[in-house]
PDB file of C-alpha atoms and ligand atoms in Angstrom:
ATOM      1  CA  UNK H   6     -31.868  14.110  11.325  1.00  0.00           C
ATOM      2  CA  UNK H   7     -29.537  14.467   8.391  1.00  0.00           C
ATOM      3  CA  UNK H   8     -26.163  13.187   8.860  1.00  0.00           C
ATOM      4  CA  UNK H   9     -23.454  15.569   8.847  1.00  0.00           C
ATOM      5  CA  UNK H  10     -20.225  15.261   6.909  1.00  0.00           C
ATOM      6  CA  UNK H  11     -17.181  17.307   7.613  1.00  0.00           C
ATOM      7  CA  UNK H  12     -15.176  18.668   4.460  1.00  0.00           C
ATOM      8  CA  UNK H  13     -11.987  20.097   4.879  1.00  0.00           C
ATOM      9  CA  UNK H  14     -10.100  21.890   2.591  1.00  0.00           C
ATOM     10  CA  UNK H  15     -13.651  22.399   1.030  1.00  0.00           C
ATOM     11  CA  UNK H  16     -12.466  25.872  -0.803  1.00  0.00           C
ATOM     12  CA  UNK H  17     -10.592  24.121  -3.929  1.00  0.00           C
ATOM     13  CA  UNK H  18      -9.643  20.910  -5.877  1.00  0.00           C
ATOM     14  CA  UNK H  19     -10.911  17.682  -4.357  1.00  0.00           C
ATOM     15  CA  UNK H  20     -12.455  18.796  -1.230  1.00  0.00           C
ATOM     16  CA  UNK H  21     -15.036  21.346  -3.072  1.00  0.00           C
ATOM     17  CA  UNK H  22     -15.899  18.579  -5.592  1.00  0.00           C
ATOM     18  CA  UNK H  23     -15.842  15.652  -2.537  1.00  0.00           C
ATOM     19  CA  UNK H  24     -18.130  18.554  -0.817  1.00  0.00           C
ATOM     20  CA  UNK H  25     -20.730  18.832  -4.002  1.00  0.00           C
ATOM     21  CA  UNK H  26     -20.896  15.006  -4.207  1.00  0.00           C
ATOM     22  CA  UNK H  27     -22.004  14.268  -0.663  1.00  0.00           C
ATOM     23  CA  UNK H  28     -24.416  17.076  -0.509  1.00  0.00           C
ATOM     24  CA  UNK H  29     -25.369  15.051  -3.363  1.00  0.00           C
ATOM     25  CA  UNK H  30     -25.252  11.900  -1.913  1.00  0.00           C
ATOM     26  CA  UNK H  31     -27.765  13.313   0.898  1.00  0.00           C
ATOM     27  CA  UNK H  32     -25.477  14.953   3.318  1.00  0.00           C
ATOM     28  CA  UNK H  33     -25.265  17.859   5.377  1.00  0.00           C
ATOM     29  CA  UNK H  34     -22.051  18.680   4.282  1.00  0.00           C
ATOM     30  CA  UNK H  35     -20.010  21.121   6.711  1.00  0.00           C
ATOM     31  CA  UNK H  36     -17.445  22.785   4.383  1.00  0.00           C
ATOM     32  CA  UNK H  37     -14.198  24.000   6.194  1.00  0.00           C
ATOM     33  CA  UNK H  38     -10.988  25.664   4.896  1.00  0.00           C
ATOM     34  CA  UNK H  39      -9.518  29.596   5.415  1.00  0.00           C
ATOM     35  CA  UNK H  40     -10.927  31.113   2.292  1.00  0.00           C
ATOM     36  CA  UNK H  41     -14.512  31.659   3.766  1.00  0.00           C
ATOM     37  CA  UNK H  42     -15.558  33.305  -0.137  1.00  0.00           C
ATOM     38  CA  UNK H  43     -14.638  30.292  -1.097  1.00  0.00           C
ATOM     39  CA  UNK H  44     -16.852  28.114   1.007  1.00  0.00           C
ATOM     40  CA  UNK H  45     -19.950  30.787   0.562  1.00  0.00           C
ATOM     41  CA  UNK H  46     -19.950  30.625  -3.237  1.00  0.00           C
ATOM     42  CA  UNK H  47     -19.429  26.756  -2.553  1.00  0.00           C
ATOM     43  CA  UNK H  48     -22.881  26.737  -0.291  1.00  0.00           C
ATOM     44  CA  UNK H  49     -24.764  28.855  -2.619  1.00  0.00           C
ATOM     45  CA  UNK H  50     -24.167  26.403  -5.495  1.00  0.00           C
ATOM     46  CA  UNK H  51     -24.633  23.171  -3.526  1.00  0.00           C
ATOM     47  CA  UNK H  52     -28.033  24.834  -1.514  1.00  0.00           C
ATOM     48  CA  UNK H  53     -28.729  25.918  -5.532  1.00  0.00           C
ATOM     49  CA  UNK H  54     -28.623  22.569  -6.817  1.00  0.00           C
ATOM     50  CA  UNK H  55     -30.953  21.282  -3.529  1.00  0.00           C
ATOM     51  CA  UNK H  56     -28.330  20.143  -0.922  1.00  0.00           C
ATOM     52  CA  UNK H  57     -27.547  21.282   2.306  1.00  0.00           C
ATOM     53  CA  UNK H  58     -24.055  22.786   3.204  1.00  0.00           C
ATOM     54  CA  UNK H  59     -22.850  24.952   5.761  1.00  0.00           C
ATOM     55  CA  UNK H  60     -19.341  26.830   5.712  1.00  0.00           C
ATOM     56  CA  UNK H  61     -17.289  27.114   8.280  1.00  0.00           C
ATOM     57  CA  UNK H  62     -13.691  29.139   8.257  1.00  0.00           C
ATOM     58  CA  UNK H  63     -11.493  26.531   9.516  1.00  0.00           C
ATOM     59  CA  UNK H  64      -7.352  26.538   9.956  1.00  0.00           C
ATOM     60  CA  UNK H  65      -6.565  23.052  10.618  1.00  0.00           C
ATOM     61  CA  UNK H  66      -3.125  24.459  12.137  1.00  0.00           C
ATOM     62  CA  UNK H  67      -4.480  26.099  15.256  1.00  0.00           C
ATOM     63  CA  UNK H  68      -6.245  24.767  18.192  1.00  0.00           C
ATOM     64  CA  UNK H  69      -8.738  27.158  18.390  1.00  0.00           C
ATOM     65  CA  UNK H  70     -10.470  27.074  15.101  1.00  0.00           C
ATOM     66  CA  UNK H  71     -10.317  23.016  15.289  1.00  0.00           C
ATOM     67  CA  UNK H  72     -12.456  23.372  18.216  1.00  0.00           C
ATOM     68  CA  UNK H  73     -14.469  25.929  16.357  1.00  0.00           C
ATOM     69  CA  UNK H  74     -15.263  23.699  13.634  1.00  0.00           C
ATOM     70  CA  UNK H  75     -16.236  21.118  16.175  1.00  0.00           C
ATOM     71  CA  UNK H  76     -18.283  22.572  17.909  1.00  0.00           C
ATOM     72  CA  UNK H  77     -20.453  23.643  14.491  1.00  0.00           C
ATOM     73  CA  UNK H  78     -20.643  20.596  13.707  1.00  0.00           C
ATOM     74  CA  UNK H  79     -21.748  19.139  16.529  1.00  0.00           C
ATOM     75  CA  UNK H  80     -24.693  21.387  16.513  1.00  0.00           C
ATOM     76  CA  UNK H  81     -25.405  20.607  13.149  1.00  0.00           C
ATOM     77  CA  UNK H  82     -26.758  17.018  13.950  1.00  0.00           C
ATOM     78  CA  UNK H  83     -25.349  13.585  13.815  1.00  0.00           C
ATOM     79  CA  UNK H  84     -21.360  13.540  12.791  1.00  0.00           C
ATOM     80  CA  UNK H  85     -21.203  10.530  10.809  1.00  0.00           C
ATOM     81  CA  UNK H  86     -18.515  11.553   8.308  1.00  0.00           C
ATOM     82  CA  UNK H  87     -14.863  13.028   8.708  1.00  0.00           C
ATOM     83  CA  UNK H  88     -12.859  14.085   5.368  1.00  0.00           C
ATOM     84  CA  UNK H  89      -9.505  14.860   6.148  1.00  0.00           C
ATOM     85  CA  UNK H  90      -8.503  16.396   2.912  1.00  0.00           C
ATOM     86  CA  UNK H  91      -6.607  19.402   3.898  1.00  0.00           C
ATOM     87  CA  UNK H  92      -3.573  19.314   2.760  1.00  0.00           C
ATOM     88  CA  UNK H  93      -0.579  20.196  -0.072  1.00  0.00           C
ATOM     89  CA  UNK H  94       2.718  20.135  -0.955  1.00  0.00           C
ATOM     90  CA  UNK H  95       5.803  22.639  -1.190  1.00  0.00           C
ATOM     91  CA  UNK H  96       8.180  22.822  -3.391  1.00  0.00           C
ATOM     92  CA  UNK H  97      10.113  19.715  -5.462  1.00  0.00           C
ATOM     93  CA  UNK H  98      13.891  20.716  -3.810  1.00  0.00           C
ATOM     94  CA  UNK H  99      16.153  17.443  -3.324  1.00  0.00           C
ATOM     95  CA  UNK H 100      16.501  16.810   0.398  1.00  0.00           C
ATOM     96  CA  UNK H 101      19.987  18.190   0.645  1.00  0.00           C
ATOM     97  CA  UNK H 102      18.639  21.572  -0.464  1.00  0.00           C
ATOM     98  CA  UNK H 103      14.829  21.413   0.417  1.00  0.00           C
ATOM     99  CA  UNK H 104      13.275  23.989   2.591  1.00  0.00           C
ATOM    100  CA  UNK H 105      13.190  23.616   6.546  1.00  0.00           C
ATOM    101  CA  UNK H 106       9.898  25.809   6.283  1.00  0.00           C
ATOM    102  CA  UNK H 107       8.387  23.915   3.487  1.00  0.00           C
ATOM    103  CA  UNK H 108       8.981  20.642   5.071  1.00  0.00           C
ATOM    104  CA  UNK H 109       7.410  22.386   8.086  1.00  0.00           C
ATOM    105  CA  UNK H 110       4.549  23.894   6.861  1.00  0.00           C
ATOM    106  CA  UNK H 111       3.516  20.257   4.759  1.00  0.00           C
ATOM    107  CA  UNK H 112       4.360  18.444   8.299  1.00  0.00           C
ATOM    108  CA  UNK H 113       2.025  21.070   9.980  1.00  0.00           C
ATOM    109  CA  UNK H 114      -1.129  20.941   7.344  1.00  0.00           C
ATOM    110  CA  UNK H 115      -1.090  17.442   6.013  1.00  0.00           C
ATOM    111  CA  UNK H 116       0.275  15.421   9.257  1.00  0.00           C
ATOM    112  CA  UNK H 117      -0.522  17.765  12.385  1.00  0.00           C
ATOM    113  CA  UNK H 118      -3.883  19.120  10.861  1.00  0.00           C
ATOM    114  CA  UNK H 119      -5.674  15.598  10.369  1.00  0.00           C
ATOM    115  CA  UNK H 120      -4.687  14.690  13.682  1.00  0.00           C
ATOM    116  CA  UNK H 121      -6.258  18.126  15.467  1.00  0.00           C
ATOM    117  CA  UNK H 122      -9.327  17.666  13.535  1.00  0.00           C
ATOM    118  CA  UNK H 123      -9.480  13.810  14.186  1.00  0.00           C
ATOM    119  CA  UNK H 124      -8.928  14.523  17.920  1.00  0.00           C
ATOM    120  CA  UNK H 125     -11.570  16.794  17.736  1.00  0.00           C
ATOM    121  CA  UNK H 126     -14.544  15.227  16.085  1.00  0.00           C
ATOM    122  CA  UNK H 127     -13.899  11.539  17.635  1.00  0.00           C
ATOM    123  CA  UNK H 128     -16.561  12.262  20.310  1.00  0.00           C
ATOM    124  CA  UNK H 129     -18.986  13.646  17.988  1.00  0.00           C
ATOM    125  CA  UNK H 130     -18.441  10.502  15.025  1.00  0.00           C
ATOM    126  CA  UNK H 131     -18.523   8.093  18.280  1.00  0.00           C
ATOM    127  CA  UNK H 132     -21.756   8.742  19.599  1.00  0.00           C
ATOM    128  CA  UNK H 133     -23.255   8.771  16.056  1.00  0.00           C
ATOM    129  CA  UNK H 134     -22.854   5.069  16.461  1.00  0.00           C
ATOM    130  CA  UNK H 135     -21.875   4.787  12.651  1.00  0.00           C
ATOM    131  CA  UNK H 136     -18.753   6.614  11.567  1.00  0.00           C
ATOM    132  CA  UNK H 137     -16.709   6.796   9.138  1.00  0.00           C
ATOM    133  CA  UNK H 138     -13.148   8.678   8.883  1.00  0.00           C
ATOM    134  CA  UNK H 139     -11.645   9.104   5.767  1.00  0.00           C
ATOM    135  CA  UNK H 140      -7.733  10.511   5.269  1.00  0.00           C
ATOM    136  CA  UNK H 141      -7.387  11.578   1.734  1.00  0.00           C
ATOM    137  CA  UNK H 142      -3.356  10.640   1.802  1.00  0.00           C
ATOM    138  CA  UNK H 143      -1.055   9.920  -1.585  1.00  0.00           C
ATOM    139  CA  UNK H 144       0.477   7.826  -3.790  1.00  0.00           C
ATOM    140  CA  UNK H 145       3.201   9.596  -2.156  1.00  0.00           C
ATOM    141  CA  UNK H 146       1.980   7.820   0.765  1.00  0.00           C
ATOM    142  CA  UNK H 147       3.962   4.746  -0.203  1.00  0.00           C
ATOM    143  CA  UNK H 148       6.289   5.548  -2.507  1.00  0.00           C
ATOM    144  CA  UNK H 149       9.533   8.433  -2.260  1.00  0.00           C
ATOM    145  CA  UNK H 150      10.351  10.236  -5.558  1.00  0.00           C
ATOM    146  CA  UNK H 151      13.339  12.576  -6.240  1.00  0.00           C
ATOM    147  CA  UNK H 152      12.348  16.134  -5.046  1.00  0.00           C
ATOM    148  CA  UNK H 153       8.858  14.900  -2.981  1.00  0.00           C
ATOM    149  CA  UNK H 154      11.221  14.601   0.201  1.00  0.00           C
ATOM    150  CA  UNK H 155       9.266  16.472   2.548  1.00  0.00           C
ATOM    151  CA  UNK H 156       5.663  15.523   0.660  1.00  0.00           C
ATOM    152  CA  UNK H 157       6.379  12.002   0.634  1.00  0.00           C
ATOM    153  CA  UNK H 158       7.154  11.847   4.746  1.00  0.00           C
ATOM    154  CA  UNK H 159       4.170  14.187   5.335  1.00  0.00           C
ATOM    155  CA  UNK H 160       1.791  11.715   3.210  1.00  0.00           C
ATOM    156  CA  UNK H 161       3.641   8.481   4.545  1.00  0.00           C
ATOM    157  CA  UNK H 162       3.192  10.136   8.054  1.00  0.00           C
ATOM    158  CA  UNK H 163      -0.569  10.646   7.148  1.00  0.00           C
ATOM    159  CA  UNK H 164      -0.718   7.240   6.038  1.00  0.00           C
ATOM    160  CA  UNK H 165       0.762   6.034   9.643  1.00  0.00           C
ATOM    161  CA  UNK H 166      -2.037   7.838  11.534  1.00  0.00           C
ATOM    162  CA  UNK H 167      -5.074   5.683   9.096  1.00  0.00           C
ATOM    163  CA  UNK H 168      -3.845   2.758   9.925  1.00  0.00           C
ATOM    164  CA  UNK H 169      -2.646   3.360  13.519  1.00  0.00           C
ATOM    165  CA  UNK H 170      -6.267   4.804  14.206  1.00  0.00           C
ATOM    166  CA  UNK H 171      -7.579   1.873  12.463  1.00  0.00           C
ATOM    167  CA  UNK H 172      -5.933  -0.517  14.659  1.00  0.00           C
ATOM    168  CA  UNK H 173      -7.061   1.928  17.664  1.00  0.00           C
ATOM    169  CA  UNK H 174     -10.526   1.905  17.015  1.00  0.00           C
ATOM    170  CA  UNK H 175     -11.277  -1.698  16.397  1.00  0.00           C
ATOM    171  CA  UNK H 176     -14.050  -2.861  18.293  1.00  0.00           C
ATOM    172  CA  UNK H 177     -15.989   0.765  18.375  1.00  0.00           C
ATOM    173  CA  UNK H 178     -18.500   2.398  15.636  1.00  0.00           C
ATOM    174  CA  UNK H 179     -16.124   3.944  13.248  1.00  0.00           C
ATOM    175  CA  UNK H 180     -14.594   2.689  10.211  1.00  0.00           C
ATOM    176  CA  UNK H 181     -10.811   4.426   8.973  1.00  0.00           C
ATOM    177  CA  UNK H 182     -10.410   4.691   4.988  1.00  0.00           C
ATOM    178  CA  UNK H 183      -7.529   6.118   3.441  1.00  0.00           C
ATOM    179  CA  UNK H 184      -7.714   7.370  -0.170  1.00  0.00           C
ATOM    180  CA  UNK H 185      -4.378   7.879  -2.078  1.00  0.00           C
ATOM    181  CA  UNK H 186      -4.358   9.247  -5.312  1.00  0.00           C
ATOM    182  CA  UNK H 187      -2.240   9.498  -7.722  1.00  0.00           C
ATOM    183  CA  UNK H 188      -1.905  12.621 -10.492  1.00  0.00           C
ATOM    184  CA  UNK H 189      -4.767  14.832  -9.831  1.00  0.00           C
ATOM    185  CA  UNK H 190      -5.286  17.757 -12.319  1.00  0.00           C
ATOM    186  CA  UNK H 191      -6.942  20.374 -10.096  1.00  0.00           C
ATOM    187  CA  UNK H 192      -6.058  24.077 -10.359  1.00  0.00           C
ATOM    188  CA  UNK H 193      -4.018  24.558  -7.312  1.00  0.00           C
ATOM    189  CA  UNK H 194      -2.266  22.069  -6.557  1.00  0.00           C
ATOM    190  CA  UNK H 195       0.249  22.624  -8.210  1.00  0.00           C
ATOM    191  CA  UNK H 196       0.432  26.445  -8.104  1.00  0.00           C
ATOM    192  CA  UNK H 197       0.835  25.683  -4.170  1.00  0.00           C
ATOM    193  CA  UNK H 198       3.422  23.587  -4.892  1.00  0.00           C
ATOM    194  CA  UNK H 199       5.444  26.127  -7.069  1.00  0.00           C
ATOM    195  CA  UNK H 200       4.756  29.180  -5.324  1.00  0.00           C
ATOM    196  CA  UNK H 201       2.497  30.089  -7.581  1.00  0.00           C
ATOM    197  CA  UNK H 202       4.559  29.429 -11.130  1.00  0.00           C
ATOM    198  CA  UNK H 203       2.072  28.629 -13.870  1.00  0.00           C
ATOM    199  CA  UNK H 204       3.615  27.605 -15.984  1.00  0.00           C
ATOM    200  CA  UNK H 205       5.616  24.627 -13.534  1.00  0.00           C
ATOM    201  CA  UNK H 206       2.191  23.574 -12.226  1.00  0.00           C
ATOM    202  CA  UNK H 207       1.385  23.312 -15.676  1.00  0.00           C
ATOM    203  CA  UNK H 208       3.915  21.365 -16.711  1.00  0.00           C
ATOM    204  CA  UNK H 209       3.684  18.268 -14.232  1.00  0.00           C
ATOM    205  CA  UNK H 210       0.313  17.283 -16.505  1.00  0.00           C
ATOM    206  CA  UNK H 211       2.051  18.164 -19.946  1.00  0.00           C
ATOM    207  CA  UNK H 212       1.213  15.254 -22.637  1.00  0.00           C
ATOM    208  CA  UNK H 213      -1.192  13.349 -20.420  1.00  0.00           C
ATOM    209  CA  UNK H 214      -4.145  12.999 -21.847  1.00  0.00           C
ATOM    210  CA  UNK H 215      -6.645  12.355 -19.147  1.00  0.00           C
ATOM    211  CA  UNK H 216      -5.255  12.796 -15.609  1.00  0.00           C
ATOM    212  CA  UNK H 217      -7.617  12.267 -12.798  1.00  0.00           C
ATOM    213  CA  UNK H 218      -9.863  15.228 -12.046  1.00  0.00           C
ATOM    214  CA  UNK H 219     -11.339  16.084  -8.710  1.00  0.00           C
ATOM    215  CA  UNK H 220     -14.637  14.918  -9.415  1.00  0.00           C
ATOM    216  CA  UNK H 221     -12.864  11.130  -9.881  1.00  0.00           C
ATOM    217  CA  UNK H 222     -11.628  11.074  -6.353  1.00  0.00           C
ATOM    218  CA  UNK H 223     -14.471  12.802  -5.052  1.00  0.00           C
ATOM    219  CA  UNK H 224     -16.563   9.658  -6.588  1.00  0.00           C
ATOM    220  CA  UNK H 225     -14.011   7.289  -4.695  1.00  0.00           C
ATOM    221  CA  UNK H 226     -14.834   8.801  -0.908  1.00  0.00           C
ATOM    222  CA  UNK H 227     -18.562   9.228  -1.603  1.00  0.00           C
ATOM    223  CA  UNK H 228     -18.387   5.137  -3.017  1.00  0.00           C
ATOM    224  CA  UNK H 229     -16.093   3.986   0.213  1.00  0.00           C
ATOM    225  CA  UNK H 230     -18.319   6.321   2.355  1.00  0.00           C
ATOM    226  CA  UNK H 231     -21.831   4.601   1.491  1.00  0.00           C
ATOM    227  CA  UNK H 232     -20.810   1.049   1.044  1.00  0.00           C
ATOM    228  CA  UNK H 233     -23.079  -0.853   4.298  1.00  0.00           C
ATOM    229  CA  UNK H 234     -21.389   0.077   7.569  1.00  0.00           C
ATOM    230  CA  UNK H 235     -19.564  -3.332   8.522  1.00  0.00           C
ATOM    231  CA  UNK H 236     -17.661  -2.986   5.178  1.00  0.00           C
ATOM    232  CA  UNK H 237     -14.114  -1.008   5.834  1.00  0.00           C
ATOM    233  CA  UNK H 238     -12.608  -0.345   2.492  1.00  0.00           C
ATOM    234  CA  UNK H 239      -8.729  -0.134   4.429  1.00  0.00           C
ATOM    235  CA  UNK H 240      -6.996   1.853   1.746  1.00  0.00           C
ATOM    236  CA  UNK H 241      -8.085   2.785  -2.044  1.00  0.00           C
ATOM    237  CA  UNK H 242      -5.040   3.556  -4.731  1.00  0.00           C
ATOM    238  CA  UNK H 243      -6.651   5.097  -7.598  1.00  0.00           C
ATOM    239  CA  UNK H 244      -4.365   6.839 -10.520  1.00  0.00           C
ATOM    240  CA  UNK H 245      -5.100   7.750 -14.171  1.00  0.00           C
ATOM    241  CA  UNK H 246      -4.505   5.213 -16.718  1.00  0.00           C
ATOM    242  CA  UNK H 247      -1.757   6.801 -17.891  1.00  0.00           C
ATOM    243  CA  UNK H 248       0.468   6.925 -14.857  1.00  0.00           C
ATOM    244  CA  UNK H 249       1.217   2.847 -13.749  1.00  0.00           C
ATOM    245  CA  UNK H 250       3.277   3.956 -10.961  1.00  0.00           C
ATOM    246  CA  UNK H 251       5.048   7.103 -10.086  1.00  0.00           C
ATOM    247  CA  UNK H 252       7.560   7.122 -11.731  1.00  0.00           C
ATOM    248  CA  UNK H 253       5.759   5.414 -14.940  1.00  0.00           C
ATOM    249  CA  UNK H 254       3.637   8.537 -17.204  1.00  0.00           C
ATOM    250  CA  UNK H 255       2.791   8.463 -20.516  1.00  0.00           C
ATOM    251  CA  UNK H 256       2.678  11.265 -22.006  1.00  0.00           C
ATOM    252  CA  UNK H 257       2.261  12.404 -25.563  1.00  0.00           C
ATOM    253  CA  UNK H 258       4.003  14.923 -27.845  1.00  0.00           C
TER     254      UNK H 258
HETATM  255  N1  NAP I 309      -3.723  17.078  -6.759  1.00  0.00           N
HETATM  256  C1  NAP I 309      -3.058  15.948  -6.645  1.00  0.00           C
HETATM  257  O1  NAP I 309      -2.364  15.501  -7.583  1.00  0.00           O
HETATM  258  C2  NAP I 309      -3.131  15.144  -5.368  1.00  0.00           C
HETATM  259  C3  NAP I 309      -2.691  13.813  -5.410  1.00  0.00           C
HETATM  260  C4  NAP I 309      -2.735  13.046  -4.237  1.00  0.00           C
HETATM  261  C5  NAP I 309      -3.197  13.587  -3.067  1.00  0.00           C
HETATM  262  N2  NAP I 309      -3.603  14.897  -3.038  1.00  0.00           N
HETATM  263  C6  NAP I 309      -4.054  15.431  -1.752  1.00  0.00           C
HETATM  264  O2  NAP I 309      -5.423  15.792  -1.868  1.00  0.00           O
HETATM  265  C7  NAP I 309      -5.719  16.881  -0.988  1.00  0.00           C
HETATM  266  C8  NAP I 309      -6.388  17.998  -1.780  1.00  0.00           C
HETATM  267  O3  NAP I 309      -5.528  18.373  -2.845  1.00  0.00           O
HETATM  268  P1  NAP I 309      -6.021  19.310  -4.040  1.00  0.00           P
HETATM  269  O4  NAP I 309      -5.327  18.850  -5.268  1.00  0.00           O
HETATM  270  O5  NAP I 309      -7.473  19.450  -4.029  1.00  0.00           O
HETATM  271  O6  NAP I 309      -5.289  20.668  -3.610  1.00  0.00           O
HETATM  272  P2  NAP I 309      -5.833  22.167  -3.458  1.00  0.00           P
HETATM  273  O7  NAP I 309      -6.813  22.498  -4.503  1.00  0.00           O
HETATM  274  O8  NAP I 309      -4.599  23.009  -3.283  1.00  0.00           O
HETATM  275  O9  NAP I 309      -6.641  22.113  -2.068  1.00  0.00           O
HETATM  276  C9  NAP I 309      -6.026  22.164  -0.827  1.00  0.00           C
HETATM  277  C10 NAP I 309      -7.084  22.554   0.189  1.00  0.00           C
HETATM  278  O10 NAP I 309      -6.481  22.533   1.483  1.00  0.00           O
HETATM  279  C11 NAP I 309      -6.868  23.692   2.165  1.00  0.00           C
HETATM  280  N3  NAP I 309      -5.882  24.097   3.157  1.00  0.00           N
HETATM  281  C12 NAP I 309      -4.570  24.368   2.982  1.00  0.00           C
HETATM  282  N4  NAP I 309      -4.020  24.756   4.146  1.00  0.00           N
HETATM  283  C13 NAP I 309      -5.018  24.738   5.071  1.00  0.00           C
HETATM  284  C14 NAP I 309      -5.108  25.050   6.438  1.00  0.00           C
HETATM  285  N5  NAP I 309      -4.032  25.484   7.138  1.00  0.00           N
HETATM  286  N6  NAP I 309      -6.299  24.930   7.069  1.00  0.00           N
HETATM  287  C15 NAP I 309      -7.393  24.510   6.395  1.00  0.00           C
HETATM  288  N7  NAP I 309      -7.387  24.189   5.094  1.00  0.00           N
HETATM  289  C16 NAP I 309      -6.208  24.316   4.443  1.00  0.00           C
HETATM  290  C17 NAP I 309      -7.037  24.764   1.101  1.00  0.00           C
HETATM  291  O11 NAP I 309      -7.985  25.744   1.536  1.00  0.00           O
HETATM  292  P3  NAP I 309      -7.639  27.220   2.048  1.00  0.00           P
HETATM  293  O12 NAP I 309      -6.388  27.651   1.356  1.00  0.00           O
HETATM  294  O13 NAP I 309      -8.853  28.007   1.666  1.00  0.00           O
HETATM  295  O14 NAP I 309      -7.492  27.063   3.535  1.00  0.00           O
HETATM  296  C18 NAP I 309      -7.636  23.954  -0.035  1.00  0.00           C
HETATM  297  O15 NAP I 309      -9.037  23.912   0.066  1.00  0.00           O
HETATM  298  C19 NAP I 309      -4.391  17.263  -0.327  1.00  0.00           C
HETATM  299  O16 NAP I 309      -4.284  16.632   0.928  1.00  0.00           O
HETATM  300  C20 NAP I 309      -3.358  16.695  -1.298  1.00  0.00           C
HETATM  301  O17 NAP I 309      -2.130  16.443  -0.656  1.00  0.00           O
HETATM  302  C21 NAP I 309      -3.592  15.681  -4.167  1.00  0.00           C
END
């Protein structure tokens, strides 16, 4: 039977691209965000271009719709990959103004969400025999920046549950990656982040020339995801060229 990877945040940026890749790669892929027109046009284009892909309308804040998405993919057929890419930030407000609800909502999506999905597929990756759980985190991860407050302790607290989990499930079939990027140019990122202001999404790529796309870190979780089991790659930091560290961009013009 084909083995089944689970996608979420499948509808945009780096989860539809990580999505397109492992249907490419020879997965079922089992696409899972809110935005189910999203996911459909998603299925079409992957079942279009010969891969198999299944949507499934998934909130990773509630309970019920975890379970939901479990349960699919459990019928699906072996669950031998989890992509816990969910996830966003809210606003860039110092902490001594920053927004109680922001902070909550990024705790809630990024931190809360790839627990309850975690939680919820374990049984299913475990008795594939051969798992692998990846948690696409940060650069923000690791490293604070002026105005990430509440990004940077959801993605450091998303980086605490890899490698707590990691520790956990030594000795048992299932390998824990974490991927943190750096800059990613997708299309809604940013708009997320801004509450929808164009032109400030915009802005946070202005003058460099090539930052990474979605397609680039959808290549990095497809590459940790088929190297031989026994091979855990712990944590991958992959940024453009142009930005050496966070605080380091060069930009043009
Ligand atoms: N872009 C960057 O520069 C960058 C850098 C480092 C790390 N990352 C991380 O990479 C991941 C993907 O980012 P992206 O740039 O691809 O952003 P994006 O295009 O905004 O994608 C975010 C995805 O998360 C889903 N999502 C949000 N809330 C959800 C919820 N409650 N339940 C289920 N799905 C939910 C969205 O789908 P729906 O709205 O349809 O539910 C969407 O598919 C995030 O975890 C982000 O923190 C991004």
């Amino acid at each position: 039977m084909t083995s089944v990877a689970v996608v979420t945040g499948a509808s945009s940026g780096i989860g539809a691209a990580t999505a397109r890749r492992l249907a490419a790669e020879g997965f079922h892929v089992l696409a899972a965000a809110r935005r189910t027109d999203r996911l459909a046009a998603l299925v079409a284009e992957i079942e279009a271009a010969g891969g198999a892909a299944t949507a499934v309308a998934c909130d990773v804040t509630s309970d019920e719709s975890v379970a939901g998405l479990a349960q699919a993919a459990t019928a699906l057929g072996p669950v031998t990959l989890l992509v816990n890419n969910a996830g966003g930030a809210r606003g860039l407000d110092p902490v001594e103004s920053g927004s109680v609800d922001d902070w909550q909502w990024m705790y809630d999506v990024n931190v809360l969400g790839t627990l309850r999905v975690t939680q919820a597929l374990l049984p299913a990756l475990e008795a594939s025999g051969a798992a692998t759980i990846v948690v696409v985190s940060s650069t923000a991860g690791f490293t604070v920046y002026e105005g990430g407050g509440g990004y940077v302790a959801a993605k450091h607290a998303q980086t605490a549950i890899a490698g707590t989990l990691r520790l956990e499930l030594c000795g048992r079939p299932i390998r824990v990656i974490e991927i943190d990027p750096g800059m990613v140019r997708t299309d809604e990122f940013g708009l997320v982040r801004f509450g929808g202001d164009a032109e400030k999404a915009a802005a946070v790529y202005a003058g460099v020339a090539e930052p990474l796309v979605a397609e680039d870190v959808a290549d990095c979780v497809a590459w940790c995801a088929t190297r031989p089991q026994h091979v855990n790659v712990d944590r991958l930091v992959v940024r453009p060229r142009a930005q050496a560290a966070q605080h380091k961009v060069h930009r043009v013009g």
